[in-house]
């Protein structure tokens, strides 16, 4: 299994919209076992994404999916992303899902 | 909804065991919607837990559950925990689960 824990920084006032775009773009991705989007309670511009994938390769392939490309385009087009914070690659335990 | 993203540091050689103890202790917790344990690929002593709860109160109550107390006791008894890293409280998006 392959996982990612990443922090995104939204532009002011756009965190909720960015979170929705991420969730919408994360539907029906082959090999994706979890894609949890969570707003950081201490930083009003930050949100965290916890991803779990059956494999690194399936995550890599997902970046070309139309819904993912559309979400990236929307986020960029609407200027929703101010930057990226910490990012950790992980190995999730299968029986913790 | 209420969430936590937290990093734990295992004592040398005990990360896998600590991860199993955490997973075993996280079964059947009322109000728990996700408890993902993932090993950090860059730090062999670190693991991350992504928790999603229906409410803060249900998370709080879970700390008294027998299985959680047993897991805490096991982890302490076996000297599995070296320390705690970053910890973030979050507000997970319901439709990202």
mmCIF file with all atom_site columns, C-alpha atoms in Angstrom:
data_model
loop_
_atom_site.group_PDB
_atom_site.id
_atom_site.type_symbol
_atom_site.label_atom_id
_atom_site.label_alt_id
_atom_site.label_comp_id
_atom_site.label_asym_id
_atom_site.label_entity_id
_atom_site.label_seq_id
_atom_site.pdbx_PDB_ins_code
_atom_site.Cartn_x
_atom_site.Cartn_y
_atom_site.Cartn_z
_atom_site.occupancy
_atom_site.B_iso_or_equiv
_atom_site.pdbx_formal_charge
_atom_site.auth_seq_id
_atom_site.auth_comp_id
_atom_site.auth_asym_id
_atom_site.auth_atom_id
_atom_site.pdbx_PDB_model_num
ATOM 1   C CA . UNK A 1 1  ? 0.000   0.000  0.000   1.00 0.00 ? 1  UNK A CA 1
ATOM 2   C CA . UNK A 1 2  ? 1.041   3.552  -0.564  1.00 0.00 ? 2  UNK A CA 1
ATOM 3   C CA . UNK A 1 3  ? -0.064  6.710  1.229   1.00 0.00 ? 3  UNK A CA 1
ATOM 4   C CA . UNK A 1 4  ? 0.412   10.437 1.277   1.00 0.00 ? 4  UNK A CA 1
ATOM 5   C CA . UNK A 1 5  ? -0.220  12.975 4.000   1.00 0.00 ? 5  UNK A CA 1
ATOM 6   C CA . UNK A 1 6  ? -0.114  16.481 2.643   1.00 0.00 ? 6  UNK A CA 1
ATOM 7   C CA . UNK A 1 7  ? -0.941  20.007 3.678   1.00 0.00 ? 7  UNK A CA 1
ATOM 8   C CA . UNK A 1 8  ? -2.302  22.551 1.231   1.00 0.00 ? 8  UNK A CA 1
ATOM 9   C CA . UNK A 1 9  ? -2.638  26.281 1.831   1.00 0.00 ? 9  UNK A CA 1
ATOM 10  C CA . UNK A 1 10 ? -5.635  27.992 0.316   1.00 0.00 ? 10 UNK A CA 1
ATOM 11  C CA . UNK A 1 11 ? -5.753  31.624 -0.716  1.00 0.00 ? 11 UNK A CA 1
ATOM 12  C CA . UNK A 1 12 ? -7.680  33.737 1.804   1.00 0.00 ? 12 UNK A CA 1
ATOM 13  C CA . UNK A 1 13 ? -11.395 32.910 1.935   1.00 0.00 ? 13 UNK A CA 1
ATOM 14  C CA . UNK A 1 14 ? -11.080 29.989 -0.480  1.00 0.00 ? 14 UNK A CA 1
ATOM 15  C CA . UNK A 1 15 ? -10.293 27.041 1.758   1.00 0.00 ? 15 UNK A CA 1
ATOM 16  C CA . UNK A 1 16 ? -13.814 25.624 1.771   1.00 0.00 ? 16 UNK A CA 1
ATOM 17  C CA . UNK A 1 17 ? -14.019 25.918 -2.032  1.00 0.00 ? 17 UNK A CA 1
ATOM 18  C CA . UNK A 1 18 ? -10.602 24.274 -2.448  1.00 0.00 ? 18 UNK A CA 1
ATOM 19  C CA . UNK A 1 19 ? -11.653 21.435 -0.181  1.00 0.00 ? 19 UNK A CA 1
ATOM 20  C CA . UNK A 1 20 ? -14.781 20.838 -2.269  1.00 0.00 ? 20 UNK A CA 1
ATOM 21  C CA . UNK A 1 21 ? -12.808 20.878 -5.510  1.00 0.00 ? 21 UNK A CA 1
ATOM 22  C CA . UNK A 1 22 ? -10.393 18.305 -4.067  1.00 0.00 ? 22 UNK A CA 1
ATOM 23  C CA . UNK A 1 23 ? -13.212 16.045 -2.904  1.00 0.00 ? 23 UNK A CA 1
ATOM 24  C CA . UNK A 1 24 ? -15.057 16.315 -6.229  1.00 0.00 ? 24 UNK A CA 1
ATOM 25  C CA . UNK A 1 25 ? -11.865 15.478 -8.115  1.00 0.00 ? 25 UNK A CA 1
ATOM 26  C CA . UNK A 1 26 ? -11.159 12.446 -5.955  1.00 0.00 ? 26 UNK A CA 1
ATOM 27  C CA . UNK A 1 27 ? -14.185 10.394 -6.957  1.00 0.00 ? 27 UNK A CA 1
ATOM 28  C CA . UNK A 1 28 ? -13.830 7.006  -8.670  1.00 0.00 ? 28 UNK A CA 1
ATOM 29  C CA . UNK A 1 29 ? -10.027 6.896  -8.784  1.00 0.00 ? 29 UNK A CA 1
ATOM 30  C CA . UNK A 1 30 ? -8.926  3.291  -9.463  1.00 0.00 ? 30 UNK A CA 1
ATOM 31  C CA . UNK A 1 31 ? -6.836  1.961  -6.576  1.00 0.00 ? 31 UNK A CA 1
ATOM 32  C CA . UNK A 1 32 ? -7.775  4.739  -4.195  1.00 0.00 ? 32 UNK A CA 1
ATOM 33  C CA . UNK A 1 33 ? -8.792  3.394  -0.782  1.00 0.00 ? 33 UNK A CA 1
ATOM 34  C CA . UNK A 1 34 ? -9.088  6.657  1.126   1.00 0.00 ? 34 UNK A CA 1
ATOM 35  C CA . UNK A 1 35 ? -8.971  10.377 0.346   1.00 0.00 ? 35 UNK A CA 1
ATOM 36  C CA . UNK A 1 36 ? -9.786  12.268 3.525   1.00 0.00 ? 36 UNK A CA 1
ATOM 37  C CA . UNK A 1 37 ? -9.860  16.061 3.249   1.00 0.00 ? 37 UNK A CA 1
ATOM 38  C CA . UNK A 1 38 ? -9.767  17.819 6.618   1.00 0.00 ? 38 UNK A CA 1
ATOM 39  C CA . UNK A 1 39 ? -9.589  21.509 7.508   1.00 0.00 ? 39 UNK A CA 1
ATOM 40  C CA . UNK A 1 40 ? -6.855  22.453 9.959   1.00 0.00 ? 40 UNK A CA 1
ATOM 41  C CA . UNK A 1 41 ? -8.514  23.887 13.087  1.00 0.00 ? 41 UNK A CA 1
ATOM 42  C CA . UNK A 1 42 ? -5.545  26.037 14.040  1.00 0.00 ? 42 UNK A CA 1
ATOM 43  C CA . UNK A 1 43 ? -4.727  27.522 10.626  1.00 0.00 ? 43 UNK A CA 1
ATOM 44  C CA . UNK A 1 44 ? -7.685  28.911 8.692   1.00 0.00 ? 44 UNK A CA 1
ATOM 45  C CA . UNK A 1 45 ? -5.854  28.673 5.369   1.00 0.00 ? 45 UNK A CA 1
ATOM 46  C CA . UNK A 1 46 ? -4.635  25.083 5.780   1.00 0.00 ? 46 UNK A CA 1
ATOM 47  C CA . UNK A 1 47 ? -6.190  21.761 4.981   1.00 0.00 ? 47 UNK A CA 1
ATOM 48  C CA . UNK A 1 48 ? -4.837  18.236 5.139   1.00 0.00 ? 48 UNK A CA 1
ATOM 49  C CA . UNK A 1 49 ? -5.335  15.368 2.739   1.00 0.00 ? 49 UNK A CA 1
ATOM 50  C CA . UNK A 1 50 ? -4.777  11.793 3.859   1.00 0.00 ? 50 UNK A CA 1
ATOM 51  C CA . UNK A 1 51 ? -4.560  9.478  0.875   1.00 0.00 ? 51 UNK A CA 1
ATOM 52  C CA . UNK A 1 52 ? -4.371  5.690  0.830   1.00 0.00 ? 52 UNK A CA 1
ATOM 53  C CA . UNK A 1 53 ? -3.672  3.822  -2.395  1.00 0.00 ? 53 UNK A CA 1
ATOM 54  C CA . UNK A 1 54 ? -3.408  0.170  -3.287  1.00 0.00 ? 54 UNK A CA 1
ATOM 55  C CA . UNK A 1 55 ? -0.074  1.038  -4.943  1.00 0.00 ? 55 UNK A CA 1
ATOM 56  C CA . UNK A 1 56 ? 2.251   3.933  -5.753  1.00 0.00 ? 56 UNK A CA 1
ATOM 57  C CA . UNK A 1 57 ? 1.663   3.247  -9.436  1.00 0.00 ? 57 UNK A CA 1
ATOM 58  C CA . UNK A 1 58 ? -2.102  3.676  -9.126  1.00 0.00 ? 58 UNK A CA 1
ATOM 59  C CA . UNK A 1 59 ? -1.580  6.981  -7.387  1.00 0.00 ? 59 UNK A CA 1
ATOM 60  C CA . UNK A 1 60 ? 0.783   8.057  -10.147 1.00 0.00 ? 60 UNK A CA 1
ATOM 61  C CA . UNK A 1 61 ? -1.735  7.027  -12.822 1.00 0.00 ? 61 UNK A CA 1
ATOM 62  C CA . UNK A 1 62 ? -4.508  8.945  -11.083 1.00 0.00 ? 62 UNK A CA 1
ATOM 63  C CA . UNK A 1 63 ? -2.812  12.234 -11.843 1.00 0.00 ? 63 UNK A CA 1
ATOM 64  C CA . UNK A 1 64 ? -3.828  11.773 -15.490 1.00 0.00 ? 64 UNK A CA 1
ATOM 65  C CA . UNK A 1 65 ? -7.489  11.021 -14.761 1.00 0.00 ? 65 UNK A CA 1
ATOM 66  C CA . UNK A 1 66 ? -9.907  13.564 -16.302 1.00 0.00 ? 66 UNK A CA 1
ATOM 67  C CA . UNK A 1 67 ? -11.596 14.351 -12.971 1.00 0.00 ? 67 UNK A CA 1
ATOM 68  C CA . UNK A 1 68 ? -8.208  14.952 -11.332 1.00 0.00 ? 68 UNK A CA 1
ATOM 69  C CA . UNK A 1 69 ? -6.985  17.115 -14.198 1.00 0.00 ? 69 UNK A CA 1
ATOM 70  C CA . UNK A 1 70 ? -10.264 19.053 -14.039 1.00 0.00 ? 70 UNK A CA 1
ATOM 71  C CA . UNK A 1 71 ? -9.852  19.632 -10.309 1.00 0.00 ? 71 UNK A CA 1
ATOM 72  C CA . UNK A 1 72 ? -6.278  20.838 -10.757 1.00 0.00 ? 72 UNK A CA 1
ATOM 73  C CA . UNK A 1 73 ? -7.448  23.150 -13.541 1.00 0.00 ? 73 UNK A CA 1
ATOM 74  C CA . UNK A 1 74 ? -10.288 24.510 -11.414 1.00 0.00 ? 74 UNK A CA 1
ATOM 75  C CA . UNK A 1 75 ? -8.049  25.101 -8.414  1.00 0.00 ? 75 UNK A CA 1
ATOM 76  C CA . UNK A 1 76 ? -5.494  26.907 -10.545 1.00 0.00 ? 76 UNK A CA 1
ATOM 77  C CA . UNK A 1 77 ? -8.091  28.740 -12.630 1.00 0.00 ? 77 UNK A CA 1
ATOM 78  C CA . UNK A 1 78 ? -9.843  30.099 -9.541  1.00 0.00 ? 78 UNK A CA 1
ATOM 79  C CA . UNK A 1 79 ? -6.574  30.874 -7.770  1.00 0.00 ? 79 UNK A CA 1
ATOM 80  C CA . UNK A 1 80 ? -7.515  28.676 -4.813  1.00 0.00 ? 80 UNK A CA 1
ATOM 81  C CA . UNK A 1 81 ? -4.042  27.398 -3.905  1.00 0.00 ? 81 UNK A CA 1
ATOM 82  C CA . UNK A 1 82 ? -1.571  29.648 -2.105  1.00 0.00 ? 82 UNK A CA 1
ATOM 83  C CA . UNK A 1 83 ? 1.001   26.911 -1.571  1.00 0.00 ? 83 UNK A CA 1
ATOM 84  C CA . UNK A 1 84 ? 1.881   23.501 -0.204  1.00 0.00 ? 84 UNK A CA 1
ATOM 85  C CA . UNK A 1 85 ? 2.991   22.620 3.310   1.00 0.00 ? 85 UNK A CA 1
ATOM 86  C CA . UNK A 1 86 ? 4.429   19.418 4.727   1.00 0.00 ? 86 UNK A CA 1
ATOM 87  C CA . UNK A 1 87 ? 4.132   16.281 2.646   1.00 0.00 ? 87 UNK A CA 1
ATOM 88  C CA . UNK A 1 88 ? 4.837   12.799 3.918   1.00 0.00 ? 88 UNK A CA 1
ATOM 89  C CA . UNK A 1 89 ? 4.871   9.564  1.952   1.00 0.00 ? 89 UNK A CA 1
ATOM 90  C CA . UNK A 1 90 ? 3.600   6.679  4.013   1.00 0.00 ? 90 UNK A CA 1
ATOM 91  C CA . UNK A 1 91 ? 2.913   2.969  4.080   1.00 0.00 ? 91 UNK A CA 1
ATOM 92  C CA . UNK A 1 92 ? -0.619  2.581  5.505   1.00 0.00 ? 92 UNK A CA 1
ATOM 93  C CA . UNK A 1 93 ? -1.480  -0.584 7.400   1.00 0.00 ? 93 UNK A CA 1
ATOM 94  C CA . UNK A 1 94 ? -4.121  -2.482 5.431   1.00 0.00 ? 94 UNK A CA 1
ATOM 95  C CA . UNK A 1 95 ? -6.016  -3.565 8.517   1.00 0.00 ? 95 UNK A CA 1
ATOM 96  C CA . UNK A 1 96 ? -6.383  0.025  9.710   1.00 0.00 ? 96 UNK A CA 1
ATOM 97  C CA . UNK A 1 97 ? -8.816  0.810  6.923   1.00 0.00 ? 97 UNK A CA 1
ATOM 98  C CA . UNK B 2 1  ? -17.041 16.120 12.523  1.00 0.00 ? 1  UNK B CA 1
ATOM 99  C CA . UNK B 2 2  ? -13.781 16.090 14.388  1.00 0.00 ? 2  UNK B CA 1
ATOM 100 C CA . UNK B 2 3  ? -10.372 14.818 13.290  1.00 0.00 ? 3  UNK B CA 1
ATOM 101 C CA . UNK B 2 4  ? -6.826  14.404 14.456  1.00 0.00 ? 4  UNK B CA 1
ATOM 102 C CA . UNK B 2 5  ? -3.622  13.987 12.513  1.00 0.00 ? 5  UNK B CA 1
ATOM 103 C CA . UNK B 2 6  ? -0.808  12.880 14.749  1.00 0.00 ? 6  UNK B CA 1
ATOM 104 C CA . UNK B 2 7  ? 2.717   11.574 14.535  1.00 0.00 ? 7  UNK B CA 1
ATOM 105 C CA . UNK B 2 8  ? 4.088   9.016  16.980  1.00 0.00 ? 8  UNK B CA 1
ATOM 106 C CA . UNK B 2 9  ? 7.722   8.009  17.369  1.00 0.00 ? 9  UNK B CA 1
ATOM 107 C CA . UNK B 2 10 ? 8.424   4.388  18.187  1.00 0.00 ? 10 UNK B CA 1
ATOM 108 C CA . UNK B 2 11 ? 11.421  3.129  20.071  1.00 0.00 ? 11 UNK B CA 1
ATOM 109 C CA . UNK B 2 12 ? 13.992  1.550  17.746  1.00 0.00 ? 12 UNK B CA 1
ATOM 110 C CA . UNK B 2 13 ? 12.789  -1.690 16.158  1.00 0.00 ? 13 UNK B CA 1
ATOM 111 C CA . UNK B 2 14 ? 9.277   -1.368 17.584  1.00 0.00 ? 14 UNK B CA 1
ATOM 112 C CA . UNK B 2 15 ? 7.397   0.690  15.022  1.00 0.00 ? 15 UNK B CA 1
ATOM 113 C CA . UNK B 2 16 ? 5.620   -2.251 13.416  1.00 0.00 ? 16 UNK B CA 1
ATOM 114 C CA . UNK B 2 17 ? 4.575   -3.579 16.824  1.00 0.00 ? 17 UNK B CA 1
ATOM 115 C CA . UNK B 2 18 ? 3.360   -0.133 17.924  1.00 0.00 ? 18 UNK B CA 1
ATOM 116 C CA . UNK B 2 19 ? 1.339   0.193  14.724  1.00 0.00 ? 19 UNK B CA 1
ATOM 117 C CA . UNK B 2 20 ? -0.336  -3.172 15.349  1.00 0.00 ? 20 UNK B CA 1
ATOM 118 C CA . UNK B 2 21 ? -1.146  -2.263 18.957  1.00 0.00 ? 21 UNK B CA 1
ATOM 119 C CA . UNK B 2 22 ? -2.731  1.003  17.778  1.00 0.00 ? 22 UNK B CA 1
ATOM 120 C CA . UNK B 2 23 ? -4.808  -0.756 15.125  1.00 0.00 ? 23 UNK B CA 1
ATOM 121 C CA . UNK B 2 24 ? -5.936  -3.479 17.550  1.00 0.00 ? 24 UNK B CA 1
ATOM 122 C CA . UNK B 2 25 ? -6.935  -0.848 20.095  1.00 0.00 ? 25 UNK B CA 1
ATOM 123 C CA . UNK B 2 26 ? -8.938  1.133  17.545  1.00 0.00 ? 26 UNK B CA 1
ATOM 124 C CA . UNK B 2 27 ? -11.590 -1.486 16.827  1.00 0.00 ? 27 UNK B CA 1
ATOM 125 C CA . UNK B 2 28 ? -15.272 -0.866 17.559  1.00 0.00 ? 28 UNK B CA 1
ATOM 126 C CA . UNK B 2 29 ? -14.924 2.677  18.924  1.00 0.00 ? 29 UNK B CA 1
ATOM 127 C CA . UNK B 2 30 ? -18.359 4.368  18.907  1.00 0.00 ? 30 UNK B CA 1
ATOM 128 C CA . UNK B 2 31 ? -18.321 7.442  16.658  1.00 0.00 ? 31 UNK B CA 1
ATOM 129 C CA . UNK B 2 32 ? -15.073 6.581  14.961  1.00 0.00 ? 32 UNK B CA 1
ATOM 130 C CA . UNK B 2 33 ? -15.290 6.920  11.179  1.00 0.00 ? 33 UNK B CA 1
ATOM 131 C CA . UNK B 2 34 ? -11.627 6.407  10.286  1.00 0.00 ? 34 UNK B CA 1
ATOM 132 C CA . UNK B 2 35 ? -8.432  5.427  12.076  1.00 0.00 ? 35 UNK B CA 1
ATOM 133 C CA . UNK B 2 36 ? -5.700  5.113  9.475   1.00 0.00 ? 36 UNK B CA 1
ATOM 134 C CA . UNK B 2 37 ? -2.268  4.073  10.762  1.00 0.00 ? 37 UNK B CA 1
ATOM 135 C CA . UNK B 2 38 ? 0.525   4.697  8.271   1.00 0.00 ? 38 UNK B CA 1
ATOM 136 C CA . UNK B 2 39 ? 4.296   4.250  8.563   1.00 0.00 ? 39 UNK B CA 1
ATOM 137 C CA . UNK B 2 40 ? 6.370   7.265  7.555   1.00 0.00 ? 40 UNK B CA 1
ATOM 138 C CA . UNK B 2 41 ? 8.554   6.252  4.588   1.00 0.00 ? 41 UNK B CA 1
ATOM 139 C CA . UNK B 2 42 ? 11.270  8.781  5.348   1.00 0.00 ? 42 UNK B CA 1
ATOM 140 C CA . UNK B 2 43 ? 11.584  8.241  9.113   1.00 0.00 ? 43 UNK B CA 1
ATOM 141 C CA . UNK B 2 44 ? 11.826  4.607  10.224  1.00 0.00 ? 44 UNK B CA 1
ATOM 142 C CA . UNK B 2 45 ? 10.712  5.438  13.771  1.00 0.00 ? 45 UNK B CA 1
ATOM 143 C CA . UNK B 2 46 ? 7.672   7.530  12.807  1.00 0.00 ? 46 UNK B CA 1
ATOM 144 C CA . UNK B 2 47 ? 4.110   6.633  12.070  1.00 0.00 ? 47 UNK B CA 1
ATOM 145 C CA . UNK B 2 48 ? 1.068   8.786  11.401  1.00 0.00 ? 48 UNK B CA 1
ATOM 146 C CA . UNK B 2 49 ? -2.489  8.313  12.574  1.00 0.00 ? 49 UNK B CA 1
ATOM 147 C CA . UNK B 2 50 ? -5.365  9.985  10.746  1.00 0.00 ? 50 UNK B CA 1
ATOM 148 C CA . UNK B 2 51 ? -8.505  9.896  12.867  1.00 0.00 ? 51 UNK B CA 1
ATOM 149 C CA . UNK B 2 52 ? -12.023 10.949 11.890  1.00 0.00 ? 52 UNK B CA 1
ATOM 150 C CA . UNK B 2 53 ? -14.776 11.125 14.499  1.00 0.00 ? 53 UNK B CA 1
ATOM 151 C CA . UNK B 2 54 ? -18.442 11.972 14.358  1.00 0.00 ? 54 UNK B CA 1
ATOM 152 C CA . UNK B 2 55 ? -17.762 14.395 17.241  1.00 0.00 ? 55 UNK B CA 1
ATOM 153 C CA . UNK B 2 56 ? -15.038 15.636 19.581  1.00 0.00 ? 56 UNK B CA 1
ATOM 154 C CA . UNK B 2 57 ? -17.007 14.216 22.486  1.00 0.00 ? 57 UNK B CA 1
ATOM 155 C CA . UNK B 2 58 ? -17.005 10.720 21.053  1.00 0.00 ? 58 UNK B CA 1
ATOM 156 C CA . UNK B 2 59 ? -13.253 10.913 20.597  1.00 0.00 ? 59 UNK B CA 1
ATOM 157 C CA . UNK B 2 60 ? -12.878 12.077 24.185  1.00 0.00 ? 60 UNK B CA 1
ATOM 158 C CA . UNK B 2 61 ? -15.088 9.230  25.423  1.00 0.00 ? 61 UNK B CA 1
ATOM 159 C CA . UNK B 2 62 ? -13.075 6.682  23.446  1.00 0.00 ? 62 UNK B CA 1
ATOM 160 C CA . UNK B 2 63 ? -10.042 7.276  25.650  1.00 0.00 ? 63 UNK B CA 1
ATOM 161 C CA . UNK B 2 64 ? -11.849 5.409  28.436  1.00 0.00 ? 64 UNK B CA 1
ATOM 162 C CA . UNK B 2 65 ? -12.782 2.391  26.310  1.00 0.00 ? 65 UNK B CA 1
ATOM 163 C CA . UNK B 2 66 ? -11.257 -0.883 27.581  1.00 0.00 ? 66 UNK B CA 1
ATOM 164 C CA . UNK B 2 67 ? -9.608  -1.691 24.236  1.00 0.00 ? 67 UNK B CA 1
ATOM 165 C CA . UNK B 2 68 ? -8.033  1.763  24.090  1.00 0.00 ? 68 UNK B CA 1
ATOM 166 C CA . UNK B 2 69 ? -6.841  1.604  27.684  1.00 0.00 ? 69 UNK B CA 1
ATOM 167 C CA . UNK B 2 70 ? -5.411  -1.872 26.964  1.00 0.00 ? 70 UNK B CA 1
ATOM 168 C CA . UNK B 2 71 ? -3.549  -0.568 23.919  1.00 0.00 ? 71 UNK B CA 1
ATOM 169 C CA . UNK B 2 72 ? -2.112  2.353  25.887  1.00 0.00 ? 72 UNK B CA 1
ATOM 170 C CA . UNK B 2 73 ? -1.065  -0.060 28.630  1.00 0.00 ? 73 UNK B CA 1
ATOM 171 C CA . UNK B 2 74 ? 0.548   -2.434 26.141  1.00 0.00 ? 74 UNK B CA 1
ATOM 172 C CA . UNK B 2 75 ? 2.429   0.348  24.369  1.00 0.00 ? 75 UNK B CA 1
ATOM 173 C CA . UNK B 2 76 ? 3.726   1.708  27.668  1.00 0.00 ? 76 UNK B CA 1
ATOM 174 C CA . UNK B 2 77 ? 4.383   -1.721 29.162  1.00 0.00 ? 77 UNK B CA 1
ATOM 175 C CA . UNK B 2 78 ? 6.462   -2.798 26.164  1.00 0.00 ? 78 UNK B CA 1
ATOM 176 C CA . UNK B 2 79 ? 8.216   0.559  25.917  1.00 0.00 ? 79 UNK B CA 1
ATOM 177 C CA . UNK B 2 80 ? 7.050   1.028  22.323  1.00 0.00 ? 80 UNK B CA 1
ATOM 178 C CA . UNK B 2 81 ? 6.630   4.823  22.345  1.00 0.00 ? 81 UNK B CA 1
ATOM 179 C CA . UNK B 2 82 ? 9.664   7.102  22.196  1.00 0.00 ? 82 UNK B CA 1
ATOM 180 C CA . UNK B 2 83 ? 7.625   10.275 21.837  1.00 0.00 ? 83 UNK B CA 1
ATOM 181 C CA . UNK B 2 84 ? 5.028   12.288 19.955  1.00 0.00 ? 84 UNK B CA 1
ATOM 182 C CA . UNK B 2 85 ? 5.562   14.528 16.950  1.00 0.00 ? 85 UNK B CA 1
ATOM 183 C CA . UNK B 2 86 ? 3.247   16.992 15.265  1.00 0.00 ? 86 UNK B CA 1
ATOM 184 C CA . UNK B 2 87 ? -0.432  16.876 16.159  1.00 0.00 ? 87 UNK B CA 1
ATOM 185 C CA . UNK B 2 88 ? -3.142  18.705 14.267  1.00 0.00 ? 88 UNK B CA 1
ATOM 186 C CA . UNK B 2 89 ? -6.826  18.948 15.129  1.00 0.00 ? 89 UNK B CA 1
ATOM 187 C CA . UNK B 2 90 ? -8.964  19.026 12.033  1.00 0.00 ? 90 UNK B CA 1
ATOM 188 C CA . UNK B 2 91 ? -12.499 19.278 10.700  1.00 0.00 ? 91 UNK B CA 1
ATOM 189 C CA . UNK B 2 92 ? -12.832 16.470 8.121   1.00 0.00 ? 92 UNK B CA 1
ATOM 190 C CA . UNK B 2 93 ? -15.232 16.934 5.218   1.00 0.00 ? 93 UNK B CA 1
ATOM 191 C CA . UNK B 2 94 ? -18.043 14.370 5.561   1.00 0.00 ? 94 UNK B CA 1
ATOM 192 C CA . UNK B 2 95 ? -18.244 13.735 1.833   1.00 0.00 ? 95 UNK B CA 1
ATOM 193 C CA . UNK B 2 96 ? -14.539 12.890 1.655   1.00 0.00 ? 96 UNK B CA 1
ATOM 194 C CA . UNK B 2 97 ? -15.094 9.657  3.533   1.00 0.00 ? 97 UNK B CA 1
#
